[in-house]
mmCIF file of N, CA and C in Angstrom:
data_model
loop_
_atom_site.group_PDB
_atom_site.id
_atom_site.type_symbol
_atom_site.label_atom_id
_atom_site.label_comp_id
_atom_site.label_asym_id
_atom_site.label_seq_id
_atom_site.Cartn_x
_atom_site.Cartn_y
_atom_site.Cartn_z
ATOM 1 N N UNK A 1 -113.253 228.483 214.944
ATOM 2 C CA UNK A 1 -113.112 228.064 213.660
ATOM 3 C C UNK A 1 -113.337 229.151 212.447
ATOM 4 N N UNK A 2 -114.501 229.961 212.933
ATOM 5 C CA UNK A 2 -114.834 230.799 211.908
ATOM 6 C C UNK A 2 -114.227 232.277 212.086
ATOM 7 N N UNK A 3 -113.950 233.179 211.463
ATOM 8 C CA UNK A 3 -113.791 232.951 209.965
ATOM 9 C C UNK A 3 -112.762 231.892 209.598
ATOM 10 N N UNK A 4 -112.868 231.498 208.405
ATOM 11 C CA UNK A 4 -111.989 230.338 207.796
ATOM 12 C C UNK A 4 -111.862 230.525 206.367
ATOM 13 N N UNK A 5 -110.634 230.489 206.069
ATOM 14 C CA UNK A 5 -110.301 230.358 204.489
ATOM 15 C C UNK A 5 -109.624 228.979 204.008
ATOM 16 N N UNK A 6 -110.363 228.282 203.026
ATOM 17 C CA UNK A 6 -109.838 227.312 202.541
ATOM 18 C C UNK A 6 -109.283 227.256 201.036
ATOM 19 N N UNK A 7 -108.353 226.529 200.678
ATOM 20 C CA UNK A 7 -107.647 226.843 199.349
ATOM 21 C C UNK A 7 -107.845 225.355 198.638
ATOM 22 N N UNK A 8 -108.405 225.519 197.495
ATOM 23 C CA UNK A 8 -108.766 224.178 196.853
ATOM 24 C C UNK A 8 -107.982 224.196 195.627
ATOM 25 N N UNK A 9 -107.104 223.344 195.470
ATOM 26 C CA UNK A 9 -106.125 223.257 194.238
ATOM 27 C C UNK A 9 -106.597 222.479 193.137
ATOM 28 N N UNK A 10 -107.393 221.632 193.434
ATOM 29 C CA UNK A 10 -108.018 220.502 192.421
ATOM 30 C C UNK A 10 -109.306 220.092 192.560
ATOM 31 N N UNK A 11 -110.213 219.621 191.795
ATOM 32 C CA UNK A 11 -111.430 218.960 191.968
ATOM 33 C C UNK A 11 -111.224 217.564 192.899
ATOM 34 N N UNK A 12 -110.128 217.329 193.149
ATOM 35 C CA UNK A 12 -110.025 216.141 193.917
ATOM 36 C C UNK A 12 -109.960 216.559 195.264
ATOM 37 N N UNK A 13 -109.613 217.761 195.532
ATOM 38 C CA UNK A 13 -109.655 218.550 197.063
ATOM 39 C C UNK A 13 -110.985 219.200 197.482
ATOM 40 N N UNK A 14 -111.916 218.760 196.431
ATOM 41 C CA UNK A 14 -113.097 219.458 196.808
ATOM 42 C C UNK A 14 -114.106 218.583 197.699
ATOM 43 N N UNK A 15 -114.009 217.426 197.879
ATOM 44 C CA UNK A 15 -114.502 216.605 198.931
ATOM 45 C C UNK A 15 -114.229 216.816 200.488
ATOM 46 N N UNK A 16 -112.695 217.230 200.678
ATOM 47 C CA UNK A 16 -112.229 217.664 201.836
ATOM 48 C C UNK A 16 -112.748 219.010 202.154
ATOM 49 N N UNK A 17 -112.836 219.947 201.134
ATOM 50 C CA UNK A 17 -113.411 221.161 201.350
ATOM 51 C C UNK A 17 -114.830 221.181 201.783
ATOM 52 N N UNK A 18 -115.585 220.421 201.219
ATOM 53 C CA UNK A 18 -116.829 220.387 201.372
ATOM 54 C C UNK A 18 -117.423 219.880 202.863
ATOM 55 N N UNK A 19 -116.489 218.922 203.322
ATOM 56 C CA UNK A 19 -116.560 218.344 204.649
ATOM 57 C C UNK A 19 -116.152 219.670 205.693
ATOM 58 N N UNK A 20 -115.220 220.288 205.384
ATOM 59 C CA UNK A 20 -115.002 221.549 206.240
ATOM 60 C C UNK A 20 -116.110 222.254 206.370
ATOM 61 N N UNK A 21 -116.658 222.804 205.076
ATOM 62 C CA UNK A 21 -117.849 223.584 205.079
ATOM 63 C C UNK A 21 -118.993 223.074 205.826
ATOM 64 N N UNK A 22 -119.160 221.753 205.657
ATOM 65 C CA UNK A 22 -120.270 221.233 206.436
ATOM 66 C C UNK A 22 -119.985 221.296 208.007
ATOM 67 N N UNK A 23 -118.838 221.250 208.227
ATOM 68 C CA UNK A 23 -118.518 221.432 209.833
ATOM 69 C C UNK A 23 -118.823 222.982 210.203
ATOM 70 N N UNK A 24 -118.599 223.852 209.557
ATOM 71 C CA UNK A 24 -118.527 225.255 209.415
ATOM 72 C C UNK A 24 -120.265 225.507 209.667
ATOM 73 N N UNK A 25 -120.958 224.889 208.770
ATOM 74 C CA UNK A 25 -122.331 225.138 208.870
ATOM 75 C C UNK A 25 -122.883 224.723 209.989
ATOM 76 N N UNK A 26 -122.281 223.560 210.756
ATOM 77 C CA UNK A 26 -123.023 223.192 211.955
ATOM 78 C C UNK A 26 -122.400 224.071 213.006
ATOM 79 N N UNK A 27 -121.252 224.653 212.750
ATOM 80 C CA UNK A 27 -120.654 225.431 213.981
ATOM 81 C C UNK A 27 -121.391 226.773 213.946
ATOM 82 N N UNK A 28 -121.691 227.199 212.877
ATOM 83 C CA UNK A 28 -122.267 228.476 212.733
ATOM 84 C C UNK A 28 -123.959 228.571 213.130
ATOM 85 N N UNK A 29 -124.440 227.382 213.097
ATOM 86 C CA UNK A 29 -125.914 227.130 213.464
ATOM 87 C C UNK A 29 -126.706 228.242 212.610
ATOM 88 N N UNK A 30 -126.275 228.376 211.252
ATOM 89 C CA UNK A 30 -127.022 229.227 210.368
ATOM 90 C C UNK A 30 -127.472 228.326 209.162
ATOM 91 N N UNK A 31 -128.817 228.492 208.850
ATOM 92 C CA UNK A 31 -129.339 227.550 208.151
ATOM 93 C C UNK A 31 -129.416 228.078 206.682
ATOM 94 N N UNK A 32 -129.135 229.330 206.585
ATOM 95 C CA UNK A 32 -128.888 229.942 205.277
ATOM 96 C C UNK A 32 -127.572 230.189 204.947
ATOM 97 N N UNK A 33 -126.793 229.965 203.914
ATOM 98 C CA UNK A 33 -125.617 229.948 203.336
ATOM 99 C C UNK A 33 -125.540 230.453 202.025
ATOM 100 N N UNK A 34 -124.891 231.698 201.997
ATOM 101 C CA UNK A 34 -124.709 232.614 200.876
ATOM 102 C C UNK A 34 -123.594 232.278 200.246
ATOM 103 N N UNK A 35 -123.628 231.952 198.909
ATOM 104 C CA UNK A 35 -122.477 231.605 198.002
ATOM 105 C C UNK A 35 -122.084 232.819 197.181
ATOM 106 N N UNK A 36 -120.985 233.422 197.300
ATOM 107 C CA UNK A 36 -120.721 234.615 196.425
ATOM 108 C C UNK A 36 -119.490 234.155 195.555
ATOM 109 N N UNK A 37 -119.458 234.572 194.606
ATOM 110 C CA UNK A 37 -118.448 234.437 193.488
ATOM 111 C C UNK A 37 -118.692 234.674 192.136
ATOM 112 N N UNK A 38 -117.835 234.909 191.349
ATOM 113 C CA UNK A 38 -118.155 235.362 189.645
ATOM 114 C C UNK A 38 -118.522 234.253 188.972
ATOM 115 N N UNK A 39 -119.144 234.560 187.867
ATOM 116 C CA UNK A 39 -119.828 233.438 186.939
ATOM 117 C C UNK A 39 -118.582 232.462 186.777
ATOM 118 N N UNK A 40 -118.746 231.212 187.014
ATOM 119 C CA UNK A 40 -117.766 230.049 186.817
ATOM 120 C C UNK A 40 -116.795 229.868 187.908
ATOM 121 N N UNK A 41 -117.068 230.485 188.988
ATOM 122 C CA UNK A 41 -116.070 230.332 190.048
ATOM 123 C C UNK A 41 -116.354 228.906 190.986
ATOM 124 N N UNK A 42 -117.482 228.360 190.621
ATOM 125 C CA UNK A 42 -117.495 227.042 191.193
ATOM 126 C C UNK A 42 -118.457 226.965 192.326
ATOM 127 N N UNK A 43 -119.437 227.856 192.346
ATOM 128 C CA UNK A 43 -120.416 227.949 193.495
ATOM 129 C C UNK A 43 -121.205 226.527 193.397
ATOM 130 N N UNK A 44 -121.666 226.288 192.172
ATOM 131 C CA UNK A 44 -122.721 224.886 192.161
ATOM 132 C C UNK A 44 -121.645 223.830 192.416
ATOM 133 N N UNK A 45 -120.482 223.811 191.841
ATOM 134 C CA UNK A 45 -119.703 222.525 192.200
ATOM 135 C C UNK A 45 -119.497 222.193 193.319
ATOM 136 N N UNK A 46 -119.123 223.341 194.272
ATOM 137 C CA UNK A 46 -119.064 223.274 195.735
ATOM 138 C C UNK A 46 -120.347 222.820 196.194
ATOM 139 N N UNK A 47 -121.522 223.456 195.889
ATOM 140 C CA UNK A 47 -122.725 222.929 196.536
ATOM 141 C C UNK A 47 -123.167 221.525 196.283
ATOM 142 N N UNK A 48 -122.627 221.081 195.130
ATOM 143 C CA UNK A 48 -122.686 219.542 194.839
ATOM 144 C C UNK A 48 -121.809 218.737 195.599
ATOM 145 N N UNK A 49 -120.658 219.205 195.749
ATOM 146 C CA UNK A 49 -119.939 218.323 196.939
ATOM 147 C C UNK A 49 -120.291 218.515 198.107
ATOM 148 N N UNK A 50 -120.957 219.683 198.416
ATOM 149 C CA UNK A 50 -121.462 219.729 199.979
ATOM 150 C C UNK A 50 -122.862 218.762 200.054
ATOM 151 N N UNK A 51 -123.436 218.858 198.963
ATOM 152 C CA UNK A 51 -124.715 217.916 198.914
ATOM 153 C C UNK A 51 -124.200 216.377 199.173
ATOM 154 N N UNK A 52 -123.213 216.100 198.460
ATOM 155 C CA UNK A 52 -122.786 214.569 198.750
ATOM 156 C C UNK A 52 -122.315 214.371 199.897
ATOM 157 N N UNK A 53 -121.644 215.245 200.562
ATOM 158 C CA UNK A 53 -121.218 215.118 202.130
ATOM 159 C C UNK A 53 -122.281 214.948 203.081
ATOM 160 N N UNK A 54 -123.425 215.709 202.529
ATOM 161 C CA UNK A 54 -124.894 215.632 203.641
ATOM 162 C C UNK A 54 -125.470 214.432 203.170
ATOM 163 N N UNK A 55 -125.255 213.427 202.213
ATOM 164 C CA UNK A 55 -125.870 212.418 201.879
ATOM 165 C C UNK A 55 -126.922 212.542 200.840
ATOM 166 N N UNK A 56 -126.991 213.658 199.994
ATOM 167 C CA UNK A 56 -127.858 213.777 199.012
ATOM 168 C C UNK A 56 -127.412 212.731 197.990
ATOM 169 N N UNK A 57 -128.521 212.159 197.399
ATOM 170 C CA UNK A 57 -128.443 210.850 196.654
ATOM 171 C C UNK A 57 -128.817 211.639 195.204
ATOM 172 N N UNK A 58 -129.675 212.668 195.039
ATOM 173 C CA UNK A 58 -130.261 213.300 193.931
ATOM 174 C C UNK A 58 -129.072 213.889 193.114
ATOM 175 N N UNK A 59 -129.535 213.858 191.769
ATOM 176 C CA UNK A 59 -128.514 214.808 190.878
ATOM 177 C C UNK A 59 -128.626 216.183 191.484
ATOM 178 N N UNK A 60 -127.781 216.989 191.708
ATOM 179 C CA UNK A 60 -127.628 218.607 192.293
ATOM 180 C C UNK A 60 -127.157 219.318 191.056
ATOM 181 N N UNK A 61 -127.926 220.127 190.581
ATOM 182 C CA UNK A 61 -127.665 221.136 189.372
ATOM 183 C C UNK A 61 -128.112 222.527 189.908
ATOM 184 N N UNK A 62 -127.684 223.324 189.233
ATOM 185 C CA UNK A 62 -128.108 224.923 189.383
ATOM 186 C C UNK A 62 -129.398 224.986 189.116
ATOM 187 N N UNK A 63 -130.427 225.680 190.048
ATOM 188 C CA UNK A 63 -131.688 225.755 189.443
ATOM 189 C C UNK A 63 -131.872 227.240 188.892
ATOM 190 N N UNK A 64 -131.098 227.367 187.820
ATOM 191 C CA UNK A 64 -131.081 228.530 187.078
ATOM 192 C C UNK A 64 -132.372 229.050 186.725
ATOM 193 N N UNK A 65 -133.158 228.253 186.087
ATOM 194 C CA UNK A 65 -134.391 228.618 185.553
ATOM 195 C C UNK A 65 -135.495 228.270 186.520
ATOM 196 N N UNK A 66 -135.365 227.305 187.459
ATOM 197 C CA UNK A 66 -136.670 226.931 188.180
ATOM 198 C C UNK A 66 -136.511 227.849 189.671
ATOM 199 N N UNK A 67 -135.220 228.411 189.788
ATOM 200 C CA UNK A 67 -134.788 229.357 190.711
ATOM 201 C C UNK A 67 -134.677 228.673 192.144
ATOM 202 N N UNK A 68 -135.316 227.479 192.476
ATOM 203 C CA UNK A 68 -134.950 226.577 193.546
ATOM 204 C C UNK A 68 -135.392 225.301 193.094
ATOM 205 N N UNK A 69 -134.199 224.439 193.631
ATOM 206 C CA UNK A 69 -134.461 222.744 193.665
ATOM 207 C C UNK A 69 -134.290 222.237 195.023
ATOM 208 N N UNK A 70 -135.255 221.375 195.404
ATOM 209 C CA UNK A 70 -135.084 220.574 196.648
ATOM 210 C C UNK A 70 -134.457 219.307 196.645
ATOM 211 N N UNK A 71 -133.776 219.190 197.508
ATOM 212 C CA UNK A 71 -132.989 217.776 197.850
ATOM 213 C C UNK A 71 -133.361 217.239 198.934
ATOM 214 N N UNK A 72 -132.974 216.015 199.218
ATOM 215 C CA UNK A 72 -133.141 215.465 200.706
ATOM 216 C C UNK A 72 -131.995 215.115 201.084
ATOM 217 N N UNK A 73 -131.554 215.081 202.399
ATOM 218 C CA UNK A 73 -129.962 214.632 202.851
ATOM 219 C C UNK A 73 -130.134 213.086 203.319
ATOM 220 N N UNK A 74 -129.223 212.830 203.977
ATOM 221 C CA UNK A 74 -129.284 211.275 204.347
ATOM 222 C C UNK A 74 -130.334 211.138 205.562
ATOM 223 N N UNK A 75 -130.878 212.066 206.156
ATOM 224 C CA UNK A 75 -131.953 211.915 207.133
ATOM 225 C C UNK A 75 -133.433 212.260 206.467
ATOM 226 N N UNK A 76 -133.516 212.335 205.238
ATOM 227 C CA UNK A 76 -134.458 212.705 204.543
ATOM 228 C C UNK A 76 -135.034 214.312 204.962
ATOM 229 N N UNK A 77 -134.234 214.960 205.262
ATOM 230 C CA UNK A 77 -134.448 216.534 205.623
ATOM 231 C C UNK A 77 -134.383 217.181 204.125
ATOM 232 N N UNK A 78 -135.066 218.186 204.098
ATOM 233 C CA UNK A 78 -134.901 219.161 202.944
ATOM 234 C C UNK A 78 -133.887 219.928 202.871
ATOM 235 N N UNK A 79 -133.303 220.117 201.775
ATOM 236 C CA UNK A 79 -132.125 221.106 201.767
ATOM 237 C C UNK A 79 -132.684 221.806 200.517
ATOM 238 N N UNK A 80 -132.779 223.179 200.306
ATOM 239 C CA UNK A 80 -133.092 223.946 199.453
ATOM 240 C C UNK A 80 -132.040 224.846 198.748
ATOM 241 N N UNK A 81 -131.759 224.769 197.251
ATOM 242 C CA UNK A 81 -130.879 225.250 196.527
ATOM 243 C C UNK A 81 -131.457 226.557 195.529
ATOM 244 N N UNK A 82 -131.131 227.485 195.922
ATOM 245 C CA UNK A 82 -131.428 228.634 195.230
ATOM 246 C C UNK A 82 -130.546 229.160 194.080
ATOM 247 N N UNK A 83 -130.984 229.805 193.116
ATOM 248 C CA UNK A 83 -129.934 230.496 191.844
ATOM 249 C C UNK A 83 -130.737 231.739 191.825
ATOM 250 N N UNK A 84 -130.313 233.012 192.396
ATOM 251 C CA UNK A 84 -130.909 234.057 191.939
ATOM 252 C C UNK A 84 -130.419 235.034 190.883
ATOM 253 N N UNK A 85 -129.626 234.200 189.766
ATOM 254 C CA UNK A 85 -129.107 235.125 188.872
ATOM 255 C C UNK A 85 -129.798 235.674 187.871
ATOM 256 N N UNK A 86 -130.865 235.020 187.810
ATOM 257 C CA UNK A 86 -132.123 235.484 186.771
ATOM 258 C C UNK A 86 -133.389 236.148 187.417
ATOM 259 N N UNK A 87 -133.149 236.383 188.552
ATOM 260 C CA UNK A 87 -134.178 237.032 189.313
ATOM 261 C C UNK A 87 -134.162 238.646 188.991
ATOM 262 N N UNK A 88 -135.487 238.937 188.721
ATOM 263 C CA UNK A 88 -135.746 240.475 188.462
ATOM 264 C C UNK A 88 -135.646 241.382 189.364
ATOM 265 N N UNK A 89 -136.028 240.952 190.752
ATOM 266 C CA UNK A 89 -136.471 241.911 191.708
ATOM 267 C C UNK A 89 -136.633 241.122 192.982
ATOM 268 N N UNK A 90 -136.506 241.837 193.852
ATOM 269 C CA UNK A 90 -137.048 241.248 195.381
ATOM 270 C C UNK A 90 -138.371 240.806 195.432
ATOM 271 N N UNK A 91 -139.333 241.621 194.701
ATOM 272 C CA UNK A 91 -140.582 241.223 194.588
ATOM 273 C C UNK A 91 -140.956 239.979 193.998
ATOM 274 N N UNK A 92 -140.170 239.613 192.836
ATOM 275 C CA UNK A 92 -140.407 238.393 191.969
ATOM 276 C C UNK A 92 -139.876 237.151 193.208
ATOM 277 N N UNK A 93 -138.811 237.476 194.038
ATOM 278 C CA UNK A 93 -138.377 236.423 194.996
ATOM 279 C C UNK A 93 -139.420 236.188 196.010
ATOM 280 N N UNK A 94 -140.040 237.358 196.354
ATOM 281 C CA UNK A 94 -141.026 237.206 197.319
ATOM 282 C C UNK A 94 -142.415 236.527 196.777
ATOM 283 N N UNK A 95 -142.712 236.854 195.564
ATOM 284 C CA UNK A 95 -143.903 235.921 195.003
ATOM 285 C C UNK A 95 -143.456 234.363 194.920
ATOM 286 N N UNK A 96 -142.149 234.147 194.612
ATOM 287 C CA UNK A 96 -142.071 232.658 194.701
ATOM 288 C C UNK A 96 -141.876 232.007 195.951
ATOM 289 N N UNK A 97 -142.145 232.881 197.059
ATOM 290 C CA UNK A 97 -141.920 232.224 198.507
ATOM 291 C C UNK A 97 -140.492 232.302 198.815
ATOM 292 N N UNK A 98 -139.611 233.052 198.430
ATOM 293 C CA UNK A 98 -138.260 232.808 198.795
ATOM 294 C C UNK A 98 -138.112 233.076 200.575
ATOM 295 N N UNK A 99 -138.773 234.228 201.037
ATOM 296 C CA UNK A 99 -138.901 234.337 202.501
ATOM 297 C C UNK A 99 -139.083 233.309 203.404
ATOM 298 N N UNK A 100 -140.250 232.539 202.743
ATOM 299 C CA UNK A 100 -140.540 231.213 203.743
ATOM 300 C C UNK A 100 -139.705 230.093 203.485
ATOM 301 N N UNK A 101 -139.233 230.052 202.459
ATOM 302 C CA UNK A 101 -137.877 229.049 202.337
ATOM 303 C C UNK A 101 -136.769 229.345 203.469
ATOM 304 N N UNK A 102 -136.292 230.630 203.167
ATOM 305 C CA UNK A 102 -135.458 231.151 204.137
ATOM 306 C C UNK A 102 -135.341 230.978 205.369
ATOM 307 N N UNK A 103 -136.568 231.366 205.819
ATOM 308 C CA UNK A 103 -137.118 231.426 207.421
ATOM 309 C C UNK A 103 -137.637 229.934 207.729
ATOM 310 N N UNK A 104 -137.607 229.100 206.968
ATOM 311 C CA UNK A 104 -137.892 227.669 207.209
ATOM 312 C C UNK A 104 -137.012 226.778 208.321
ATOM 313 N N UNK A 105 -135.783 227.209 208.587
ATOM 314 C CA UNK A 105 -135.061 226.704 209.427
ATOM 315 C C UNK A 105 -134.188 225.503 208.618
ATOM 316 N N UNK A 106 -134.727 225.218 207.553
ATOM 317 C CA UNK A 106 -133.954 224.145 206.836
ATOM 318 C C UNK A 106 -132.840 224.657 205.901
ATOM 319 N N UNK A 107 -132.016 223.844 205.846
ATOM 320 C CA UNK A 107 -130.665 224.387 205.072
ATOM 321 C C UNK A 107 -130.934 224.905 203.516
ATOM 322 N N UNK A 108 -130.477 226.188 203.373
ATOM 323 C CA UNK A 108 -130.911 226.761 202.219
ATOM 324 C C UNK A 108 -129.569 227.347 201.648
ATOM 325 N N UNK A 109 -129.107 226.858 200.534
ATOM 326 C CA UNK A 109 -127.936 227.258 199.861
ATOM 327 C C UNK A 109 -128.281 228.188 198.653
ATOM 328 N N UNK A 110 -127.630 229.388 198.788
ATOM 329 C CA UNK A 110 -128.089 230.381 197.971
ATOM 330 C C UNK A 110 -126.991 231.195 197.021
ATOM 331 N N UNK A 111 -127.348 230.815 195.752
ATOM 332 C CA UNK A 111 -126.106 231.346 194.754
ATOM 333 C C UNK A 111 -126.692 232.686 194.120
ATOM 334 N N UNK A 112 -125.850 233.546 194.106
ATOM 335 C CA UNK A 112 -126.029 235.021 193.684
ATOM 336 C C UNK A 112 -127.024 235.714 194.722
ATOM 337 N N UNK A 113 -126.684 235.666 196.155
ATOM 338 C CA UNK A 113 -127.447 236.296 197.278
ATOM 339 C C UNK A 113 -127.618 237.838 197.247
ATOM 340 N N UNK A 114 -126.781 238.373 196.742
ATOM 341 C CA UNK A 114 -126.685 239.764 196.497
ATOM 342 C C UNK A 114 -128.252 240.355 195.906
ATOM 343 N N UNK A 115 -128.696 239.549 195.291
ATOM 344 C CA UNK A 115 -129.888 239.868 194.463
ATOM 345 C C UNK A 115 -131.074 239.754 195.354
ATOM 346 N N UNK A 116 -131.012 239.164 196.367
ATOM 347 C CA UNK A 116 -132.062 238.891 197.500
ATOM 348 C C UNK A 116 -131.656 239.446 198.891
ATOM 349 N N UNK A 117 -130.629 240.363 198.871
ATOM 350 C CA UNK A 117 -129.844 240.613 200.276
ATOM 351 C C UNK A 117 -131.092 241.012 201.298
ATOM 352 N N UNK A 118 -131.831 241.772 200.825
ATOM 353 C CA UNK A 118 -133.078 242.170 201.753
ATOM 354 C C UNK A 118 -133.792 241.028 202.527
ATOM 355 N N UNK A 119 -133.751 239.843 201.781
ATOM 356 C CA UNK A 119 -134.535 238.715 202.299
ATOM 357 C C UNK A 119 -133.727 237.807 203.306
ATOM 358 N N UNK A 120 -132.487 237.949 202.968
ATOM 359 C CA UNK A 120 -131.352 237.119 203.845
ATOM 360 C C UNK A 120 -131.654 237.372 205.299
ATOM 361 N N UNK A 121 -131.745 236.222 206.282
ATOM 362 C CA UNK A 121 -131.666 236.353 207.487
ATOM 363 C C UNK A 121 -130.537 236.749 208.011
ATOM 364 N N UNK A 122 -130.327 237.418 209.127
ATOM 365 C CA UNK A 122 -129.314 237.756 210.073
ATOM 366 C C UNK A 122 -129.345 237.129 211.378
ATOM 367 N N UNK A 123 -128.208 236.274 211.624
ATOM 368 C CA UNK A 123 -126.981 236.001 210.951
ATOM 369 C C UNK A 123 -127.211 234.805 209.933
ATOM 370 N N UNK A 124 -126.379 234.806 208.810
ATOM 371 C CA UNK A 124 -126.189 233.686 207.865
ATOM 372 C C UNK A 124 -124.790 233.659 207.536
ATOM 373 N N UNK A 125 -124.335 232.366 206.913
ATOM 374 C CA UNK A 125 -123.002 232.095 206.566
ATOM 375 C C UNK A 125 -122.704 232.580 205.074
ATOM 376 N N UNK A 126 -121.673 233.185 205.036
ATOM 377 C CA UNK A 126 -121.149 233.624 203.639
ATOM 378 C C UNK A 126 -120.147 232.725 203.462
ATOM 379 N N UNK A 127 -120.346 232.204 201.982
ATOM 380 C CA UNK A 127 -119.131 231.401 201.353
ATOM 381 C C UNK A 127 -118.644 232.472 200.090
ATOM 382 N N UNK A 128 -117.594 232.771 200.156
ATOM 383 C CA UNK A 128 -116.968 233.700 199.026
ATOM 384 C C UNK A 128 -115.961 232.865 198.455
ATOM 385 N N UNK A 129 -116.143 232.633 197.103
ATOM 386 C CA UNK A 129 -115.156 232.111 196.170
ATOM 387 C C UNK A 129 -114.261 232.963 195.376
ATOM 388 N N UNK A 130 -113.184 232.697 195.499
ATOM 389 C CA UNK A 130 -112.240 233.578 194.626
ATOM 390 C C UNK A 130 -111.400 232.789 193.718
ATOM 391 N N UNK A 131 -111.420 233.030 192.415
ATOM 392 C CA UNK A 131 -110.688 232.471 191.425
ATOM 393 C C UNK A 131 -109.209 232.875 191.315
ATOM 394 N N UNK A 132 -108.236 231.788 191.530
ATOM 395 C CA UNK A 132 -106.777 231.985 191.695
ATOM 396 C C UNK A 132 -106.182 231.454 190.457
ATOM 397 N N UNK A 133 -104.977 231.864 190.073
ATOM 398 C CA UNK A 133 -104.268 231.101 188.816
ATOM 399 C C UNK A 133 -104.264 229.627 189.142
ATOM 400 N N UNK A 134 -104.119 228.711 188.042
ATOM 401 C CA UNK A 134 -104.018 227.382 188.023
ATOM 402 C C UNK A 134 -105.279 226.673 188.454
ATOM 403 N N UNK A 135 -106.417 227.068 188.207
ATOM 404 C CA UNK A 135 -107.789 226.560 188.470
ATOM 405 C C UNK A 135 -107.840 226.630 190.083
ATOM 406 N N UNK A 136 -106.959 227.222 190.971
ATOM 407 C CA UNK A 136 -107.153 227.243 192.484
ATOM 408 C C UNK A 136 -108.290 228.089 192.746
ATOM 409 N N UNK A 137 -108.928 227.679 193.767
ATOM 410 C CA UNK A 137 -110.126 228.375 194.447
ATOM 411 C C UNK A 137 -109.575 228.741 195.984
ATOM 412 N N UNK A 138 -109.876 230.220 196.126
ATOM 413 C CA UNK A 138 -109.664 230.219 197.878
ATOM 414 C C UNK A 138 -111.369 230.629 198.227
ATOM 415 N N UNK A 139 -111.553 229.723 199.187
ATOM 416 C CA UNK A 139 -113.094 229.869 199.924
ATOM 417 C C UNK A 139 -112.928 230.521 201.062
ATOM 418 N N UNK A 140 -113.617 231.696 201.387
ATOM 419 C CA UNK A 140 -113.663 232.178 202.644
ATOM 420 C C UNK A 140 -115.088 232.008 203.406
ATOM 421 N N UNK A 141 -115.137 231.799 204.423
ATOM 422 C CA UNK A 141 -116.343 231.392 205.103
ATOM 423 C C UNK A 141 -116.371 232.249 206.409
ATOM 424 N N UNK A 142 -117.518 233.137 206.673
ATOM 425 C CA UNK A 142 -117.691 234.076 207.746
ATOM 426 C C UNK A 142 -119.086 234.004 207.933
ATOM 427 N N UNK A 143 -119.412 234.305 208.954
ATOM 428 C CA UNK A 143 -120.737 234.706 209.583
ATOM 429 C C UNK A 143 -121.143 236.092 209.182
ATOM 430 N N UNK A 144 -122.348 236.315 208.673
ATOM 431 C CA UNK A 144 -122.699 237.697 208.480
ATOM 432 C C UNK A 144 -123.629 238.142 209.648
ATOM 433 N N UNK A 145 -123.411 239.016 210.457
ATOM 434 C CA UNK A 145 -124.454 239.448 211.449
ATOM 435 C C UNK A 145 -124.968 240.731 211.021
#
């Protein structure tokens, strides 16, 4: 199944894409999922749809200033959502305990992962979102070894 490319042509198609992403995460057996894409590509929107598929009841929003949000899935298992856009250095990420979160074995959803690439475990699942014309998104899923 992996690598896999999904095409999302509207917000209405997002739940089906999130379900496919959920299955890919299970198949990959990677607890860290790195979301790559330009500003406004839909990283947080896709994470919100994935969280809904996982049974998260909380409001899912980008942890831009907090750096990490914790949610609970339908089984009350933690899910960590990171946004490293505003991180100044790997050292700052280490001070906030990013390595411990990423090594916890719990699902970690990471926006702007290139800023903390040295902390990402191998393997991890990469989700690359590309913006196409007419609000379409192409989502590429692959395991990074």
